[in-house]
Tab-separated table of C-alpha atoms in Angstrom:
chain	number	residue	atom	x	y	z
A	25	UNK	CA	-0.786	36.488	21.600
A	26	UNK	CA	-0.817	32.841	22.478
A	27	UNK	CA	-3.878	31.306	23.987
A	28	UNK	CA	-3.496	28.564	26.553
A	29	UNK	CA	-5.678	25.509	26.367
A	30	UNK	CA	-4.744	24.000	29.701
A	31	UNK	CA	-2.987	21.031	28.077
A	32	UNK	CA	0.463	22.571	27.785
A	33	UNK	CA	1.891	20.352	30.539
A	34	UNK	CA	0.614	17.139	28.917
A	35	UNK	CA	2.461	15.354	26.138
A	36	UNK	CA	-0.494	13.729	24.411
A	37	UNK	CA	1.765	12.069	21.843
A	38	UNK	CA	3.839	10.223	24.455
A	39	UNK	CA	3.270	6.527	24.976
A	40	UNK	CA	4.076	4.562	28.081
A	41	UNK	CA	6.718	1.845	27.828
A	42	UNK	CA	3.972	-0.797	27.734
A	43	UNK	CA	2.126	1.039	24.956
A	44	UNK	CA	5.354	1.431	22.986
A	45	UNK	CA	6.050	-2.300	23.252
A	46	UNK	CA	2.501	-3.170	22.196
A	47	UNK	CA	2.788	-0.809	19.235
A	48	UNK	CA	6.133	-2.327	18.251
A	49	UNK	CA	4.664	-5.852	18.366
A	50	UNK	CA	1.619	-4.732	16.415
A	51	UNK	CA	3.841	-3.278	13.684
A	52	UNK	CA	5.931	-6.456	13.529
A	53	UNK	CA	2.873	-8.700	13.388
A	54	UNK	CA	1.264	-6.514	10.722
A	55	UNK	CA	4.402	-6.600	8.595
A	56	UNK	CA	4.599	-10.403	8.898
A	57	UNK	CA	0.921	-10.804	8.002
A	58	UNK	CA	1.314	-8.493	4.996
A	59	UNK	CA	4.367	-10.419	3.806
A	60	UNK	CA	2.527	-13.743	4.091
A	61	UNK	CA	-0.418	-12.351	2.174
A	62	UNK	CA	1.738	-10.961	-0.634
A	63	UNK	CA	3.695	-14.222	-0.911
A	64	UNK	CA	0.467	-16.179	-1.267
A	65	UNK	CA	-0.929	-13.718	-3.857
A	66	UNK	CA	1.701	-13.122	-6.557
A	67	UNK	CA	-0.947	-11.452	-8.690
A	68	UNK	CA	-0.797	-8.388	-6.424
A	69	UNK	CA	2.854	-7.781	-7.264
A	70	UNK	CA	2.138	-8.486	-10.928
A	71	UNK	CA	-0.761	-6.014	-11.095
A	72	UNK	CA	1.174	-3.244	-9.344
A	73	UNK	CA	4.296	-3.856	-11.414
A	74	UNK	CA	2.364	-3.765	-14.669
A	75	UNK	CA	0.503	-0.650	-13.567
A	76	UNK	CA	3.740	1.178	-12.744
A	77	UNK	CA	5.297	0.022	-16.015
A	78	UNK	CA	2.333	1.415	-17.971
A	79	UNK	CA	2.516	4.723	-16.112
A	80	UNK	CA	6.212	5.110	-16.843
A	81	UNK	CA	5.779	4.158	-20.495
A	82	UNK	CA	2.702	6.260	-21.216
A	83	UNK	CA	3.280	9.108	-18.726
A	84	UNK	CA	-0.389	10.103	-18.511
A	85	UNK	CA	-1.266	13.664	-17.593
A	86	UNK	CA	-4.065	12.581	-15.274
A	87	UNK	CA	-2.807	9.675	-13.185
A	88	UNK	CA	-6.124	9.226	-11.369
A	89	UNK	CA	-8.054	8.903	-14.602
A	90	UNK	CA	-5.428	6.544	-15.997
A	91	UNK	CA	-5.586	4.407	-12.838
A	92	UNK	CA	-9.376	4.294	-12.959
A	93	UNK	CA	-9.310	3.109	-16.559
A	94	UNK	CA	-6.472	0.660	-15.926
A	95	UNK	CA	-8.047	-1.064	-12.932
A	96	UNK	CA	-11.564	-1.181	-14.401
A	97	UNK	CA	-10.444	-2.612	-17.740
A	98	UNK	CA	-12.374	-5.882	-18.210
A	99	UNK	CA	-9.313	-7.390	-19.924
A	100	UNK	CA	-7.059	-6.835	-16.886
A	101	UNK	CA	-7.698	-10.201	-15.172
A	102	UNK	CA	-6.898	-12.076	-18.383
A	103	UNK	CA	-3.671	-10.120	-18.899
A	104	UNK	CA	-2.551	-10.803	-15.342
A	105	UNK	CA	-3.299	-14.517	-15.598
A	106	UNK	CA	-1.367	-14.670	-18.853
A	107	UNK	CA	1.638	-12.873	-17.298
A	108	UNK	CA	1.581	-15.206	-14.290
A	109	UNK	CA	1.654	-18.228	-16.583
A	110	UNK	CA	4.727	-16.955	-18.474
């Protein structure tokens, strides 16, 4: 038994050509902005890389708890600065 909602003829997910082009440009501009940000903040890559390395080395059972402890560790900024200086 299928119930009809009255929207069967509409394709709500479809975008017009203009909307598709705007979405494409938005995605491109967002990607460029993200790339510029990451290039100007090498500490982001360093933090994420170190975090992933620690996860793979220690293989914690509770990733969320491990992440909470890792990112709230008061020594983290000093470790990242030291790594960036190497």
